Amino acid sequence: MTSTFPNISISTERLVLRPFDEDDVSALAEMMNDEQITAWTSVPQPYTEADARNWTVHIAPAERAEGRGIVFAVTEFLTQRLVGIVHLQNTNWRVRSSEIAYVIAPWARGEGYASEAALATAQWLFHDQKFERLELRTAADNTASQQVAQKIGCISEGVLRNAWIARTRGGDGEWTDVRTDVIVWSLLPEDLAGVSEQLADTGGFTTFTDWN
């Protein structure tokens, strides 16, 4: 029998992490066409509404249903606006380990949303799901993602040389693949102690609810 994560939402002071639905299609398509997201991920380019609908209706739900992980649409609590995505993937149920990935919409950057969403996900994974390890991989030149990793308490474990393909836009406007090293980070339950206290000091308490 395949293990699966529960179909839940996670709330923080400013954010709600919930399953995607079809109402997210337009905002998702707009977000995923951002140049930074194109550069550091493997999403189709251009990213169409058909791609967004396939993600919301098929790909994201299958991640949870088939036991690979879980995908959260990250939204602002007050406005319901789509902030980004948090994705737990490559989950190993025997080892109780999973890998986290995230993207943030251009308009929402600089507000600490990525670290707030990632930390809330880690708290839920460790405290509620009793996992023992969370892994994060960042391209060597993706300093913004590395800052998030450091902010939530991740420890750098090493470098995978030449292990990822990023993209760069040339003078002609075309995207070109470029190989890059990958930094591997990890987060364990005990690493969250100090970080969780800082979050509590800001009122950023986390709650988990079943999604129906």
Tab-separated table of C-alpha atoms in Angstrom:
chain	number	residue	atom	x	y	z
A	1	MET	CA	0.000	0.000	0.000
A	2	THR	CA	1.344	3.418	-0.993
A	3	SER	CA	1.735	5.962	1.780
A	4	THR	CA	0.291	9.409	1.083
A	5	PHE	CA	0.155	12.779	2.768
A	6	PRO	CA	-3.259	13.967	3.997
A	7	ASN	CA	-5.150	16.479	1.871
A	8	ILE	CA	-4.710	19.499	4.117
A	9	SER	CA	-4.167	23.231	4.250
A	10	ILE	CA	-1.579	25.010	6.402
A	11	SER	CA	-2.135	28.517	7.757
A	12	THR	CA	0.406	31.028	9.035
A	13	GLU	CA	-0.061	34.635	10.123
A	14	ARG	CA	0.032	35.886	6.523
A	15	LEU	CA	-0.372	32.840	4.286
A	16	VAL	CA	-2.588	29.875	3.488
A	17	LEU	CA	-0.994	26.836	1.855
A	18	ARG	CA	-3.713	24.766	0.185
A	19	PRO	CA	-4.326	22.426	-2.759
A	20	PHE	CA	-4.457	23.998	-6.202
A	21	ASP	CA	-7.802	24.388	-7.968
A	22	GLU	CA	-8.886	25.535	-11.415
A	23	ASP	CA	-9.396	29.113	-10.227
A	24	ASP	CA	-5.594	29.339	-9.914
A	25	VAL	CA	-4.897	28.685	-13.605
A	26	SER	CA	-4.536	32.268	-14.854
A	27	ALA	CA	-2.432	33.458	-11.922
A	28	LEU	CA	-0.226	30.356	-12.139
A	29	ALA	CA	0.407	30.840	-15.865
A	30	GLU	CA	1.342	34.476	-15.311
A	31	MET	CA	3.676	33.633	-12.431
A	32	MET	CA	5.478	30.804	-14.194
A	33	ASN	CA	6.410	33.001	-17.156
A	34	ASP	CA	8.623	35.129	-14.900
A	35	GLU	CA	12.244	35.191	-16.060
A	36	GLN	CA	13.711	34.123	-12.710
A	37	ILE	CA	11.418	31.109	-12.539
A	38	THR	CA	12.246	30.183	-16.128
A	39	ALA	CA	15.973	30.529	-15.429
A	40	TRP	CA	16.103	28.280	-12.345
A	41	THR	CA	13.439	25.661	-13.054
A	42	SER	CA	12.613	23.226	-15.838
A	43	VAL	CA	9.079	24.514	-16.499
A	44	PRO	CA	7.946	24.834	-20.131
A	45	GLN	CA	8.709	28.182	-21.740
A	46	PRO	CA	6.499	29.906	-22.584
A	47	TYR	CA	4.217	28.574	-19.846
A	48	THR	CA	0.664	28.501	-21.191
A	49	GLU	CA	-2.711	28.323	-19.473
A	50	ALA	CA	-2.934	24.756	-20.784
A	51	ASP	CA	0.281	23.977	-18.873
A	52	ALA	CA	-1.173	25.614	-15.767
A	53	ARG	CA	-4.426	23.683	-16.055
A	54	ASN	CA	-2.558	20.402	-16.476
A	55	TRP	CA	-0.569	21.207	-13.322
A	56	THR	CA	-3.605	22.121	-11.211
A	57	VAL	CA	-5.925	19.344	-12.418
A	58	HIS	CA	-3.552	16.428	-13.034
A	59	ILE	CA	0.094	16.789	-11.993
A	60	ALA	CA	-0.275	18.370	-8.544
A	61	PRO	CA	-3.054	16.049	-7.304
A	62	ALA	CA	-1.155	12.994	-8.610
A	63	GLU	CA	1.913	13.893	-6.535
A	64	ARG	CA	-0.110	13.331	-3.362
A	65	ALA	CA	-2.339	10.496	-4.598
A	66	GLU	CA	0.620	8.445	-5.840
A	67	GLY	CA	2.715	9.002	-2.706
A	68	ARG	CA	5.506	11.086	-4.229
A	69	GLY	CA	4.845	14.182	-2.139
A	70	ILE	CA	2.388	17.065	-1.919
A	71	VAL	CA	1.932	20.391	-3.727
A	72	PHE	CA	0.672	23.546	-2.007
A	73	ALA	CA	-0.637	26.691	-3.628
A	74	VAL	CA	0.672	29.483	-1.400
A	75	THR	CA	-1.810	32.348	-1.091
A	76	GLU	CA	-2.059	35.567	0.883
A	77	PHE	CA	-4.426	35.188	3.814
A	78	LEU	CA	-6.059	38.600	3.345
A	79	THR	CA	-6.247	38.864	-0.455
A	80	GLN	CA	-6.339	35.181	-1.545
A	81	ARG	CA	-3.789	36.153	-4.209
A	82	LEU	CA	-1.439	33.398	-5.426
A	83	VAL	CA	1.990	33.988	-3.873
A	84	GLY	CA	3.769	30.876	-5.120
A	85	ILE	CA	4.206	27.126	-4.815
A	86	VAL	CA	5.707	24.830	-2.197
A	87	HIS	CA	6.313	21.287	-3.437
A	88	LEU	CA	7.398	18.302	-1.362
A	89	GLN	CA	8.772	15.709	-3.784
A	90	ASN	CA	10.888	12.550	-4.041
A	91	THR	CA	9.468	11.405	-0.716
A	92	ASN	CA	11.001	8.313	0.889
A	93	TRP	CA	8.457	6.913	3.326
A	94	ARG	CA	10.798	4.349	4.878
A	95	VAL	CA	13.525	6.903	5.569
A	96	ARG	CA	10.886	9.567	6.430
A	97	SER	CA	12.589	12.069	4.155
A	98	SER	CA	11.357	14.451	1.484
A	99	GLU	CA	12.722	17.205	-0.753
A	100	ILE	CA	11.273	20.718	-0.787
A	101	ALA	CA	11.117	23.100	-3.743
A	102	TYR	CA	9.454	26.495	-3.974
A	103	VAL	CA	8.814	29.390	-6.327
A	104	ILE	CA	7.506	32.861	-5.497
A	105	ALA	CA	5.674	35.263	-7.812
A	106	PRO	CA	7.652	38.390	-8.784
A	107	TRP	CA	5.226	40.774	-7.050
A	108	ALA	CA	5.566	38.867	-3.741
A	109	ARG	CA	9.366	38.747	-3.485
A	110	GLY	CA	11.169	40.572	-0.702
A	111	GLU	CA	8.363	40.002	1.811
A	112	GLY	CA	9.751	36.842	3.439
A	113	TYR	CA	6.956	34.718	1.979
A	114	ALA	CA	9.262	31.963	0.707
A	115	SER	CA	10.855	31.371	4.111
A	116	GLU	CA	7.495	31.638	5.912
A	117	ALA	CA	5.886	29.063	3.609
A	118	ALA	CA	8.888	26.722	3.634
A	119	LEU	CA	9.215	26.871	7.408
A	120	ALA	CA	5.513	26.205	7.933
A	121	THR	CA	5.771	23.188	5.628
A	122	ALA	CA	8.816	21.899	7.512
A	123	GLN	CA	7.070	22.307	10.869
A	124	TRP	CA	4.078	20.324	9.603
A	125	LEU	CA	6.289	17.646	8.043
A	126	PHE	CA	8.315	17.107	11.234
A	127	HIS	CA	5.701	17.651	13.924
A	128	ASP	CA	2.558	16.270	12.313
A	129	GLN	CA	3.940	13.705	9.860
A	130	LYS	CA	6.918	12.627	12.044
A	131	PHE	CA	9.464	12.961	9.241
A	132	GLU	CA	13.177	13.029	10.090
A	133	ARG	CA	14.783	14.867	7.169
A	134	LEU	CA	13.951	17.600	4.673
A	135	GLU	CA	16.283	18.174	1.729
A	136	LEU	CA	16.652	21.224	-0.492
A	137	ARG	CA	18.726	21.623	-3.644
A	138	THR	CA	19.692	25.027	-5.017
A	139	ALA	CA	21.601	25.956	-8.143
A	140	ALA	CA	25.027	27.339	-7.277
A	141	ASP	CA	24.211	30.847	-8.549
A	142	ASN	CA	20.649	31.015	-7.198
A	143	THR	CA	21.508	33.174	-4.188
A	144	ALA	CA	17.882	34.065	-3.401
A	145	SER	CA	16.969	30.413	-2.880
A	146	GLN	CA	20.111	29.874	-0.818
A	147	GLN	CA	19.137	32.780	1.460
A	148	VAL	CA	15.782	31.096	2.100
A	149	ALA	CA	17.556	27.844	2.968
A	150	GLN	CA	19.784	29.630	5.476
A	151	LYS	CA	16.885	31.599	6.961
A	152	ILE	CA	14.871	28.491	7.815
A	153	GLY	CA	17.886	26.782	9.402
A	154	CYS	CA	19.110	24.467	6.652
A	155	ILE	CA	22.659	23.122	6.783
A	156	SER	CA	24.757	22.983	3.606
A	157	GLU	CA	25.964	19.418	3.064
A	158	GLY	CA	27.974	19.691	-0.123
A	159	VAL	CA	28.016	20.336	-3.853
A	160	LEU	CA	26.833	18.118	-6.683
A	161	ARG	CA	29.061	19.136	-9.561
A	162	ASN	CA	27.526	19.861	-12.939
A	163	ALA	CA	24.248	18.354	-11.733
A	164	TRP	CA	21.585	20.750	-13.020
A	165	ILE	CA	20.611	22.580	-16.179
A	166	ALA	CA	19.614	26.198	-15.716
A	167	ARG	CA	18.661	28.636	-18.473
A	168	THR	CA	19.962	32.026	-19.545
A	169	ARG	CA	18.472	34.495	-22.003
A	170	GLY	CA	20.812	35.662	-24.748
A	171	GLY	CA	20.944	38.999	-26.524
A	172	ASP	CA	18.567	37.643	-29.161
A	173	GLY	CA	15.949	36.967	-26.475
A	174	GLU	CA	16.236	33.197	-26.805
A	175	TRP	CA	16.736	30.902	-23.804
A	176	THR	CA	19.848	28.733	-23.709
A	177	ASP	CA	20.551	25.784	-21.412
A	178	VAL	CA	23.605	26.078	-19.141
A	179	ARG	CA	24.997	23.443	-16.793
A	180	THR	CA	25.512	24.368	-13.155
A	181	ASP	CA	26.538	22.890	-9.825
A	182	VAL	CA	23.912	22.175	-7.179
A	183	ILE	CA	24.226	22.846	-3.437
A	184	VAL	CA	22.538	20.229	-1.237
A	185	TRP	CA	20.974	21.461	2.015
A	186	SER	CA	19.247	19.539	4.787
A	187	LEU	CA	16.935	20.357	7.662
A	188	LEU	CA	16.342	18.028	10.624
A	189	PRO	CA	13.729	18.390	13.375
A	190	GLU	CA	16.302	19.621	15.889
A	191	ASP	CA	17.411	22.363	13.486
A	192	LEU	CA	13.991	24.010	13.802
A	193	ALA	CA	14.207	24.874	17.512
A	194	GLY	CA	15.697	28.364	17.255
A	195	VAL	CA	13.992	29.184	13.974
A	196	SER	CA	10.564	28.196	15.320
A	197	GLU	CA	11.065	30.463	18.335
A	198	GLN	CA	11.790	33.393	16.028
A	199	LEU	CA	8.627	32.673	14.045
A	200	ALA	CA	6.560	32.484	17.236
A	201	ASP	CA	7.954	35.866	18.308
A	202	THR	CA	6.460	37.422	15.170
A	203	GLY	CA	3.074	35.801	15.740
A	204	GLY	CA	3.541	33.460	12.800
A	205	PHE	CA	1.930	30.440	14.398
A	206	THR	CA	0.997	27.548	12.136
A	207	THR	CA	-2.253	25.603	12.054
A	208	PHE	CA	-3.181	22.548	9.997
A	209	THR	CA	-6.684	21.742	8.757
A	210	ASP	CA	-8.202	19.003	6.614
A	211	TRP	CA	-9.044	20.191	3.116
A	212	ASN	CA	-12.516	19.163	2.005
